[in-house]
Amino acid sequence: MPLLDIWHRIRSIFTHPDRDLEAMQFSLGDRDGGGKSGQGSSGPGESDRGSSPAPQKARKRRGTRGRPPRQGAAPVPHGPGEATTGAGAPPKQLGGTWPGQRRPPGPKGKRAEPIPAKIEEAMHRIAELFNVPTSQDVVIRKFAISSRPPARAFIVYIEGLAEAKEIQRQVLDPLMTLARTSHVGKKGLDVTVLNELISAPGAERKETMEEVVAGVLLGETALFVGIAQTAAFLIDVKNPPGRNPTEPVLERTLRGPQLGFVERHRVSTAMIRAYLRDPDLIVEDFVVGRRSRTLTSMVYVRDIANPKVVAEMRRRLTSLDVDVIVDAGVLEGLLRDHAMSPIPTVLATERPDRAALQISQGAVALLVDGSTQALVVPVTYSTFIHSVEDTYLHFSFAVFLRVLRLAGLTVSTLLPGIYIAITNFHNEMLPAPLLLTISAAREGLPLPLVFEVLFMELSFELIREAGVRIPSPLGPTIGIVGALLIGDAAVSASLISPIIVIITALGALANFVLPEQSTASVARVGRFVFVGLASSFGLYGIALGLFAAGIHLASIRSFGVPFLSPIGAWRPGSLDVILRGPIWDQEKRPVFLRPLDLIRQARYARGWDPGVPRDDDARAGDSGQ
């Protein structure tokens, strides 16, 4: 069999051919967001690969499977004719929706439902849409506006999502008291209400029932007023349930901020803005999920992030067709490249300072309402070795910790397998005293070595899972006591050797060194894979597993960026992969992200240092090169 066929068969085990071909065609080489010369940038619903015949063939194959076109997520409507947040967004249709958006509550395929002309019809339609009085948390309150001429009105809100005191102060009191001094005249009732009576900062008129229903479900209050023609408004008095900012649970550090994201969406976006006070920081809102209507924000810096990454993220979000999104982990599974691969291609972080740092380097972050984690793309292998604390430490300490984490990843994944391979197949590699010690410790044991390792590894995984599920005051105690009791009892009963206890403990401790939960999970699962390979083929099995893992890592991408960048596809830049240079030497952003603005600080950032060339000297030196 030719070597090329063998290569394609091994590669097909880990990657889908069409997906990988499309990823190869999705190039981040052009900084202006366009394709080849003479072509404009593609919109969020278009592909950047239209000129290649291979992707066209792949699209043709997928189009013959009989699946209906996907519809779902759409940007949050802001009103007819109003521009969306974020640069490069395509124009909206009338009614504030995007093309292809599913428009509940109306049936699929029908036009947007306008606001009924009569106030009674509007109230009856609202009660029908929200299943009132069956749904008892939906409040509909009728009242009269004492304007000249008088008008009838009603408000709609969901109890618990909107703040009742703010509704009374900013909506009901002005309309029922101040309206007596207002004369509608030629201005119209809608203009008078919006510009003179409502004191809430976030108030806008809506033209369709779909927009009103979507706003009420997000926690806003809908106001319907009418004399001859009914007008509808959405007033932002949201007060969703949630916690105040607290310390991160999984990503704790000794230095740096001690705040983490919370479930309240606008609090999380405000945390990022607290670190990046840049007017070019874009927070672009989407609603994902037909039934959950989860508010999702895409956050990026307009003049830094690669436009193709932004357009690709927007395209994926607007093409989702799901019912419910309850957490960022669900959205990660729907958006990530190579969904069948255990290797994470999306970074999930609960620290706003880390998310802000990634965004400032050219990445794109997603914040999901109700979730305490942000999703960051694109990422590479080194992202999961880094910790935000590396930025706050001296570079020599940061390098030491990164090397330690890389060693912890290797030990956690390979140590049990290497022990099995050397003991069962290659014991001639061990020194004679060590070999005699291992043989004496295993004398009289009834189980094969691989079953000893599996017994201890599975026991430790059970203890770890039990420690997580048990209430927090008892969890650490149960973990420590359970590990001591099981290990001591197994050795005393001559079921396992003491060396296996040491190997298992070292592997577990090395796993706790890893800063990312997703990386630690991959190492935990990979440990069992390498134990199976080592018990069957010895060190040759471990070598085969490493070879297959290397092929897989070299073939996957994160939003078009090779996972092994900048090593797999070498692109020189500032030293910040495994080794890290001084903070004053980090002149460039990561080159493999293809940011619009590659330079993040001056060449000589330490302007106070007498040894640093002055501006005139630096310019003279640059001109002389």
PDB file of N, CA and C in Angstrom, residues 67-149:
ATOM      1  N   ARG A  67     -31.437  18.048   4.459  1.00  0.00           N
ATOM      2  CA  ARG A  67     -31.681  18.795   5.673  1.00  0.00           C
ATOM      3  C   ARG A  67     -32.200  20.180   5.314  1.00  0.00           C
ATOM      4  N   PRO A  68     -33.160  20.699   6.083  1.00  0.00           N
ATOM      5  CA  PRO A  68     -33.642  22.058   5.803  1.00  0.00           C
ATOM      6  C   PRO A  68     -32.590  23.081   6.160  1.00  0.00           C
ATOM      7  N   PRO A  69     -32.644  24.241   5.561  1.00  0.00           N
ATOM      8  CA  PRO A  69     -31.678  25.289   5.922  1.00  0.00           C
ATOM      9  C   PRO A  69     -31.837  25.681   7.370  1.00  0.00           C
ATOM     10  N   ARG A  70     -30.680  25.881   8.028  1.00  0.00           N
ATOM     11  CA  ARG A  70     -30.698  26.151   9.461  1.00  0.00           C
ATOM     12  C   ARG A  70     -30.977  27.613   9.727  1.00  0.00           C
ATOM     13  N   GLN A  71     -31.802  27.840  10.747  1.00  0.00           N
ATOM     14  CA  GLN A  71     -32.126  29.183  11.180  1.00  0.00           C
ATOM     15  C   GLN A  71     -32.065  29.202  12.683  1.00  0.00           C
ATOM     16  N   GLY A  72     -31.836  30.325  13.278  1.00  0.00           N
ATOM     17  CA  GLY A  72     -31.818  30.333  14.731  1.00  0.00           C
ATOM     18  C   GLY A  72     -31.333  31.642  15.297  1.00  0.00           C
ATOM     19  N   ALA A  73     -30.055  31.718  15.626  1.00  0.00           N
ATOM     20  CA  ALA A  73     -29.554  32.877  16.352  1.00  0.00           C
ATOM     21  C   ALA A  73     -29.618  34.121  15.496  1.00  0.00           C
ATOM     22  N   ALA A  74     -29.838  35.220  16.134  1.00  0.00           N
ATOM     23  CA  ALA A  74     -29.885  36.497  15.426  1.00  0.00           C
ATOM     24  C   ALA A  74     -29.457  37.586  16.371  1.00  0.00           C
ATOM     25  N   PRO A  75     -28.910  38.661  15.829  1.00  0.00           N
ATOM     26  CA  PRO A  75     -28.567  39.779  16.702  1.00  0.00           C
ATOM     27  C   PRO A  75     -29.794  40.335  17.396  1.00  0.00           C
ATOM     28  N   VAL A  76     -29.595  40.882  18.580  1.00  0.00           N
ATOM     29  CA  VAL A  76     -30.705  41.462  19.320  1.00  0.00           C
ATOM     30  C   VAL A  76     -31.234  42.652  18.546  1.00  0.00           C
ATOM     31  N   PRO A  77     -32.545  42.687  18.255  1.00  0.00           N
ATOM     32  CA  PRO A  77     -33.088  43.813  17.494  1.00  0.00           C
ATOM     33  C   PRO A  77     -33.062  45.088  18.307  1.00  0.00           C
ATOM     34  N   HIS A  78     -32.716  46.192  17.649  1.00  0.00           N
ATOM     35  CA  HIS A  78     -32.650  47.494  18.308  1.00  0.00           C
ATOM     36  C   HIS A  78     -33.678  48.477  17.756  1.00  0.00           C
ATOM     37  N   GLY A  79     -34.429  48.064  16.788  1.00  0.00           N
ATOM     38  CA  GLY A  79     -35.416  48.979  16.243  1.00  0.00           C
ATOM     39  C   GLY A  79     -35.248  49.120  14.752  1.00  0.00           C
ATOM     40  N   PRO A  80     -36.269  49.501  14.045  1.00  0.00           N
ATOM     41  CA  PRO A  80     -36.193  49.602  12.591  1.00  0.00           C
ATOM     42  C   PRO A  80     -35.246  50.692  12.156  1.00  0.00           C
ATOM     43  N   GLY A  81     -34.376  50.335  11.241  1.00  0.00           N
ATOM     44  CA  GLY A  81     -33.455  51.303  10.679  1.00  0.00           C
ATOM     45  C   GLY A  81     -32.280  51.631  11.539  1.00  0.00           C
ATOM     46  N   GLU A  82     -32.175  51.010  12.729  1.00  0.00           N
ATOM     47  CA  GLU A  82     -31.068  51.335  13.624  1.00  0.00           C
ATOM     48  C   GLU A  82     -29.932  50.364  13.396  1.00  0.00           C
ATOM     49  N   ALA A  83     -28.710  50.850  13.387  1.00  0.00           N
ATOM     50  CA  ALA A  83     -27.552  50.005  13.106  1.00  0.00           C
ATOM     51  C   ALA A  83     -27.266  49.119  14.299  1.00  0.00           C
ATOM     52  N   THR A  84     -26.757  47.922  14.020  1.00  0.00           N
ATOM     53  CA  THR A  84     -26.381  47.008  15.091  1.00  0.00           C
ATOM     54  C   THR A  84     -25.058  47.421  15.686  1.00  0.00           C
ATOM     55  N   THR A  85     -24.783  46.853  16.862  1.00  0.00           N
ATOM     56  CA  THR A  85     -23.482  47.069  17.488  1.00  0.00           C
ATOM     57  C   THR A  85     -22.455  46.246  16.760  1.00  0.00           C
ATOM     58  N   GLY A  86     -21.282  46.759  16.560  1.00  0.00           N
ATOM     59  CA  GLY A  86     -20.223  45.974  15.937  1.00  0.00           C
ATOM     60  C   GLY A  86     -20.007  46.401  14.512  1.00  0.00           C
ATOM     61  N   ALA A  87     -18.742  46.417  14.124  1.00  0.00           N
ATOM     62  CA  ALA A  87     -18.381  46.857  12.789  1.00  0.00           C
ATOM     63  C   ALA A  87     -18.577  45.738  11.801  1.00  0.00           C
ATOM     64  N   GLY A  88     -18.948  46.100  10.591  1.00  0.00           N
ATOM     65  CA  GLY A  88     -19.037  45.119   9.529  1.00  0.00           C
ATOM     66  C   GLY A  88     -20.298  44.288   9.558  1.00  0.00           C
ATOM     67  N   ALA A  89     -21.294  44.634  10.400  1.00  0.00           N
ATOM     68  CA  ALA A  89     -22.511  43.838  10.477  1.00  0.00           C
ATOM     69  C   ALA A  89     -23.358  44.094   9.252  1.00  0.00           C
ATOM     70  N   PRO A  90     -24.010  43.057   8.707  1.00  0.00           N
ATOM     71  CA  PRO A  90     -24.847  43.240   7.533  1.00  0.00           C
ATOM     72  C   PRO A  90     -26.122  44.000   7.877  1.00  0.00           C
ATOM     73  N   PRO A  91     -26.761  44.609   6.912  1.00  0.00           N
ATOM     74  CA  PRO A  91     -27.973  45.362   7.197  1.00  0.00           C
ATOM     75  C   PRO A  91     -29.108  44.456   7.634  1.00  0.00           C
ATOM     76  N   LYS A  92     -29.984  45.015   8.489  1.00  0.00           N
ATOM     77  CA  LYS A  92     -31.128  44.238   8.952  1.00  0.00           C
ATOM     78  C   LYS A  92     -32.300  44.415   8.011  1.00  0.00           C
ATOM     79  N   GLN A  93     -33.265  43.508   8.133  1.00  0.00           N
ATOM     80  CA  GLN A  93     -34.524  43.670   7.442  1.00  0.00           C
ATOM     81  C   GLN A  93     -35.455  44.529   8.297  1.00  0.00           C
ATOM     82  N   LEU A  94     -36.612  44.889   7.760  1.00  0.00           N
ATOM     83  CA  LEU A  94     -37.586  45.646   8.524  1.00  0.00           C
ATOM     84  C   LEU A  94     -38.029  44.828   9.720  1.00  0.00           C
ATOM     85  N   GLY A  95     -38.245  45.497  10.814  1.00  0.00           N
ATOM     86  CA  GLY A  95     -38.631  44.801  12.035  1.00  0.00           C
ATOM     87  C   GLY A  95     -37.459  44.459  12.908  1.00  0.00           C
ATOM     88  N   GLY A  96     -36.229  44.782  12.497  1.00  0.00           N
ATOM     89  CA  GLY A  96     -35.086  44.584  13.360  1.00  0.00           C
ATOM     90  C   GLY A  96     -34.564  43.173  13.405  1.00  0.00           C
ATOM     91  N   THR A  97     -34.816  42.353  12.391  1.00  0.00           N
ATOM     92  CA  THR A  97     -34.332  40.977  12.384  1.00  0.00           C
ATOM     93  C   THR A  97     -33.410  40.769  11.216  1.00  0.00           C
ATOM     94  N   TRP A  98     -32.601  39.738  11.311  1.00  0.00           N
ATOM     95  CA  TRP A  98     -31.658  39.404  10.248  1.00  0.00           C
ATOM     96  C   TRP A  98     -32.298  38.428   9.288  1.00  0.00           C
ATOM     97  N   PRO A  99     -31.776  38.353   8.054  1.00  0.00           N
ATOM     98  CA  PRO A  99     -32.272  37.333   7.131  1.00  0.00           C
ATOM     99  C   PRO A  99     -32.028  35.950   7.704  1.00  0.00           C
ATOM    100  N   GLY A 100     -33.030  35.095   7.609  1.00  0.00           N
ATOM    101  CA  GLY A 100     -32.894  33.728   8.086  1.00  0.00           C
ATOM    102  C   GLY A 100     -33.234  33.557   9.545  1.00  0.00           C
ATOM    103  N   GLN A 101     -33.572  34.653  10.248  1.00  0.00           N
ATOM    104  CA  GLN A 101     -33.890  34.523  11.666  1.00  0.00           C
ATOM    105  C   GLN A 101     -35.247  33.857  11.826  1.00  0.00           C
ATOM    106  N   ARG A 102     -35.324  32.896  12.754  1.00  0.00           N
ATOM    107  CA  ARG A 102     -36.610  32.330  13.108  1.00  0.00           C
ATOM    108  C   ARG A 102     -37.368  33.356  13.931  1.00  0.00           C
ATOM    109  N   ARG A 103     -38.625  33.578  13.629  1.00  0.00           N
ATOM    110  CA  ARG A 103     -39.348  34.682  14.225  1.00  0.00           C
ATOM    111  C   ARG A 103     -40.513  34.175  15.071  1.00  0.00           C
ATOM    112  N   PRO A 104     -40.263  33.683  16.239  1.00  0.00           N
ATOM    113  CA  PRO A 104     -41.382  33.360  17.105  1.00  0.00           C
ATOM    114  C   PRO A 104     -42.038  34.647  17.596  1.00  0.00           C
ATOM    115  N   PRO A 105     -43.326  34.713  17.961  1.00  0.00           N
ATOM    116  CA  PRO A 105     -44.182  33.556  18.093  1.00  0.00           C
ATOM    117  C   PRO A 105     -44.964  33.205  16.848  1.00  0.00           C
ATOM    118  N   GLY A 106     -44.809  33.931  15.752  1.00  0.00           N
ATOM    119  CA  GLY A 106     -45.561  33.638  14.552  1.00  0.00           C
ATOM    120  C   GLY A 106     -45.117  32.351  13.897  1.00  0.00           C
ATOM    121  N   PRO A 107     -45.963  31.707  13.109  1.00  0.00           N
ATOM    122  CA  PRO A 107     -45.580  30.476  12.423  1.00  0.00           C
ATOM    123  C   PRO A 107     -44.459  30.721  11.449  1.00  0.00           C
ATOM    124  N   LYS A 108     -43.679  29.675  11.220  1.00  0.00           N
ATOM    125  CA  LYS A 108     -42.532  29.790  10.331  1.00  0.00           C
ATOM    126  C   LYS A 108     -42.997  30.094   8.918  1.00  0.00           C
ATOM    127  N   GLY A 109     -42.314  31.021   8.286  1.00  0.00           N
ATOM    128  CA  GLY A 109     -42.623  31.354   6.909  1.00  0.00           C
ATOM    129  C   GLY A 109     -43.547  32.551   6.766  1.00  0.00           C
ATOM    130  N   LYS A 110     -44.220  33.005   7.851  1.00  0.00           N
ATOM    131  CA  LYS A 110     -45.101  34.157   7.758  1.00  0.00           C
ATOM    132  C   LYS A 110     -44.329  35.444   8.032  1.00  0.00           C
ATOM    133  N   ARG A 111     -44.926  36.541   7.598  1.00  0.00           N
ATOM    134  CA  ARG A 111     -44.300  37.829   7.801  1.00  0.00           C
ATOM    135  C   ARG A 111     -44.423  38.253   9.260  1.00  0.00           C
ATOM    136  N   ALA A 112     -43.592  39.228   9.664  1.00  0.00           N
ATOM    137  CA  ALA A 112     -43.615  39.711  11.035  1.00  0.00           C
ATOM    138  C   ALA A 112     -44.977  40.308  11.359  1.00  0.00           C
ATOM    139  N   GLU A 113     -45.440  40.037  12.580  1.00  0.00           N
ATOM    140  CA  GLU A 113     -46.762  40.499  12.995  1.00  0.00           C
ATOM    141  C   GLU A 113     -46.686  41.930  13.484  1.00  0.00           C
ATOM    142  N   PRO A 114     -47.427  42.861  12.884  1.00  0.00           N
ATOM    143  CA  PRO A 114     -47.365  44.258  13.323  1.00  0.00           C
ATOM    144  C   PRO A 114     -48.128  44.448  14.629  1.00  0.00           C
ATOM    145  N   ILE A 115     -47.928  45.619  15.240  1.00  0.00           N
ATOM    146  CA  ILE A 115     -48.653  45.966  16.460  1.00  0.00           C
ATOM    147  C   ILE A 115     -50.120  46.209  16.094  1.00  0.00           C
ATOM    148  N   PRO A 116     -51.075  45.568  16.790  1.00  0.00           N
ATOM    149  CA  PRO A 116     -52.500  45.829  16.489  1.00  0.00           C
ATOM    150  C   PRO A 116     -52.849  47.298  16.630  1.00  0.00           C
ATOM    151  N   ALA A 117     -53.805  47.747  15.827  1.00  0.00           N
ATOM    152  CA  ALA A 117     -54.155  49.165  15.812  1.00  0.00           C
ATOM    153  C   ALA A 117     -54.893  49.591  17.080  1.00  0.00           C
ATOM    154  N   LYS A 118     -55.744  48.726  17.621  1.00  0.00           N
ATOM    155  CA  LYS A 118     -56.532  49.072  18.801  1.00  0.00           C
ATOM    156  C   LYS A 118     -55.854  48.535  20.051  1.00  0.00           C
ATOM    157  N   ILE A 119     -55.984  49.306  21.131  1.00  0.00           N
ATOM    158  CA  ILE A 119     -55.331  48.933  22.376  1.00  0.00           C
ATOM    159  C   ILE A 119     -55.915  47.656  22.959  1.00  0.00           C
ATOM    160  N   GLU A 120     -57.224  47.432  22.785  1.00  0.00           N
ATOM    161  CA  GLU A 120     -57.833  46.207  23.299  1.00  0.00           C
ATOM    162  C   GLU A 120     -57.309  44.986  22.560  1.00  0.00           C
ATOM    163  N   GLU A 121     -57.168  45.110  21.241  1.00  0.00           N
ATOM    164  CA  GLU A 121     -56.638  43.985  20.462  1.00  0.00           C
ATOM    165  C   GLU A 121     -55.192  43.692  20.847  1.00  0.00           C
ATOM    166  N   ALA A 122     -54.400  44.733  21.091  1.00  0.00           N
ATOM    167  CA  ALA A 122     -53.008  44.523  21.480  1.00  0.00           C
ATOM    168  C   ALA A 122     -52.919  43.798  22.825  1.00  0.00           C
ATOM    169  N   MET A 123     -53.776  44.192  23.788  1.00  0.00           N
ATOM    170  CA  MET A 123     -53.739  43.542  25.092  1.00  0.00           C
ATOM    171  C   MET A 123     -54.215  42.091  24.996  1.00  0.00           C
ATOM    172  N   HIS A 124     -55.215  41.847  24.202  1.00  0.00           N
ATOM    173  CA  HIS A 124     -55.693  40.479  24.017  1.00  0.00           C
ATOM    174  C   HIS A 124     -54.627  39.618  23.344  1.00  0.00           C
ATOM    175  N   ARG A 125     -53.916  40.175  22.380  1.00  0.00           N
ATOM    176  CA  ARG A 125     -52.871  39.412  21.683  1.00  0.00           C
ATOM    177  C   ARG A 125     -51.689  39.123  22.621  1.00  0.00           C
ATOM    178  N   ILE A 126     -51.319  40.084  23.444  1.00  0.00           N
ATOM    179  CA  ILE A 126     -50.233  39.868  24.405  1.00  0.00           C
ATOM    180  C   ILE A 126     -50.615  38.780  25.399  1.00  0.00           C
ATOM    181  N   ALA A 127     -51.845  38.823  25.907  1.00  0.00           N
ATOM    182  CA  ALA A 127     -52.295  37.792  26.840  1.00  0.00           C
ATOM    183  C   ALA A 127     -52.295  36.423  26.184  1.00  0.00           C
ATOM    184  N   GLU A 128     -52.618  36.380  24.904  1.00  0.00           N
ATOM    185  CA  GLU A 128     -52.619  35.097  24.186  1.00  0.00           C
ATOM    186  C   GLU A 128     -51.190  34.581  23.988  1.00  0.00           C
ATOM    187  N   LEU A 129     -50.266  35.461  23.643  1.00  0.00           N
ATOM    188  CA  LEU A 129     -48.892  35.037  23.397  1.00  0.00           C
ATOM    189  C   LEU A 129     -48.203  34.544  24.670  1.00  0.00           C
ATOM    190  N   PHE A 130     -48.483  35.184  25.809  1.00  0.00           N
ATOM    191  CA  PHE A 130     -47.837  34.812  27.067  1.00  0.00           C
ATOM    192  C   PHE A 130     -48.683  33.865  27.916  1.00  0.00           C
ATOM    193  N   ASN A 131     -49.778  33.356  27.348  1.00  0.00           N
ATOM    194  CA  ASN A 131     -50.621  32.372  28.045  1.00  0.00           C
ATOM    195  C   ASN A 131     -51.114  32.888  29.392  1.00  0.00           C
ATOM    196  N   VAL A 132     -51.588  34.120  29.385  1.00  0.00           N
ATOM    197  CA  VAL A 132     -52.164  34.724  30.578  1.00  0.00           C
ATOM    198  C   VAL A 132     -53.667  34.417  30.590  1.00  0.00           C
ATOM    199  N   PRO A 133     -54.283  33.959  31.691  1.00  0.00           N
ATOM    200  CA  PRO A 133     -53.751  33.957  33.062  1.00  0.00           C
ATOM    201  C   PRO A 133     -53.109  32.638  33.496  1.00  0.00           C
ATOM    202  N   THR A 134     -52.881  31.704  32.575  1.00  0.00           N
ATOM    203  CA  THR A 134     -52.256  30.445  32.986  1.00  0.00           C
ATOM    204  C   THR A 134     -50.857  30.694  33.539  1.00  0.00           C
ATOM    205  N   SER A 135     -50.056  31.504  32.846  1.00  0.00           N
ATOM    206  CA  SER A 135     -48.728  31.875  33.347  1.00  0.00           C
ATOM    207  C   SER A 135     -48.897  33.032  34.325  1.00  0.00           C
ATOM    208  N   GLN A 136     -48.706  32.747  35.597  1.00  0.00           N
ATOM    209  CA  GLN A 136     -49.030  33.729  36.620  1.00  0.00           C
ATOM    210  C   GLN A 136     -47.867  34.647  36.972  1.00  0.00           C
ATOM    211  N   ASP A 137     -46.682  34.460  36.369  1.00  0.00           N
ATOM    212  CA  ASP A 137     -45.587  35.388  36.625  1.00  0.00           C
ATOM    213  C   ASP A 137     -45.542  36.509  35.601  1.00  0.00           C
ATOM    214  N   VAL A 138     -46.433  36.483  34.599  1.00  0.00           N
ATOM    215  CA  VAL A 138     -46.523  37.562  33.611  1.00  0.00           C
ATOM    216  C   VAL A 138     -47.553  38.568  34.096  1.00  0.00           C
ATOM    217  N   VAL A 139     -47.130  39.806  34.271  1.00  0.00           N
ATOM    218  CA  VAL A 139     -47.979  40.861  34.824  1.00  0.00           C
ATOM    219  C   VAL A 139     -48.422  41.784  33.695  1.00  0.00           C
ATOM    220  N   ILE A 140     -49.734  41.988  33.577  1.00  0.00           N
ATOM    221  CA  ILE A 140     -50.320  42.955  32.641  1.00  0.00           C
ATOM    222  C   ILE A 140     -51.112  43.957  33.471  1.00  0.00           C
ATOM    223  N   ARG A 141     -50.732  45.207  33.377  1.00  0.00           N
ATOM    224  CA  ARG A 141     -51.370  46.252  34.184  1.00  0.00           C
ATOM    225  C   ARG A 141     -51.916  47.344  33.287  1.00  0.00           C
ATOM    226  N   LYS A 142     -53.245  47.547  33.393  1.00  0.00           N
ATOM    227  CA  LYS A 142     -53.915  48.595  32.606  1.00  0.00           C
ATOM    228  C   LYS A 142     -53.990  49.879  33.426  1.00  0.00           C
ATOM    229  N   PHE A 143     -53.905  51.007  32.726  1.00  0.00           N
ATOM    230  CA  PHE A 143     -54.058  52.299  33.384  1.00  0.00           C
ATOM    231  C   PHE A 143     -54.379  53.352  32.320  1.00  0.00           C
ATOM    232  N   ALA A 144     -54.682  54.525  32.776  1.00  0.00           N
ATOM    233  CA  ALA A 144     -55.019  55.641  31.883  1.00  0.00           C
ATOM    234  C   ALA A 144     -53.971  56.729  32.001  1.00  0.00           C
ATOM    235  N   ILE A 145     -53.651  57.334  30.868  1.00  0.00           N
ATOM    236  CA  ILE A 145     -52.705  58.451  30.817  1.00  0.00           C
ATOM    237  C   ILE A 145     -53.511  59.742  30.782  1.00  0.00           C
ATOM    238  N   SER A 146     -53.247  60.613  31.757  1.00  0.00           N
ATOM    239  CA  SER A 146     -54.037  61.853  31.886  1.00  0.00           C
ATOM    240  C   SER A 146     -53.463  62.951  31.007  1.00  0.00           C
ATOM    241  N   SER A 147     -53.256  62.658  29.757  1.00  0.00           N
ATOM    242  CA  SER A 147     -52.754  63.670  28.819  1.00  0.00           C
ATOM    243  C   SER A 147     -53.935  64.391  28.182  1.00  0.00           C
ATOM    244  N   ARG A 148     -53.627  65.327  27.336  1.00  0.00           N
ATOM    245  CA  ARG A 148     -54.660  66.051  26.595  1.00  0.00           C
ATOM    246  C   ARG A 148     -54.474  65.822  25.103  1.00  0.00           C
ATOM    247  N   PRO A 149     -55.293  65.008  24.442  1.00  0.00           N
ATOM    248  CA  PRO A 149     -56.438  64.264  24.993  1.00  0.00           C
ATOM    249  C   PRO A 149     -55.984  63.045  25.789  1.00  0.00           C
TER     250      PRO A 149
END
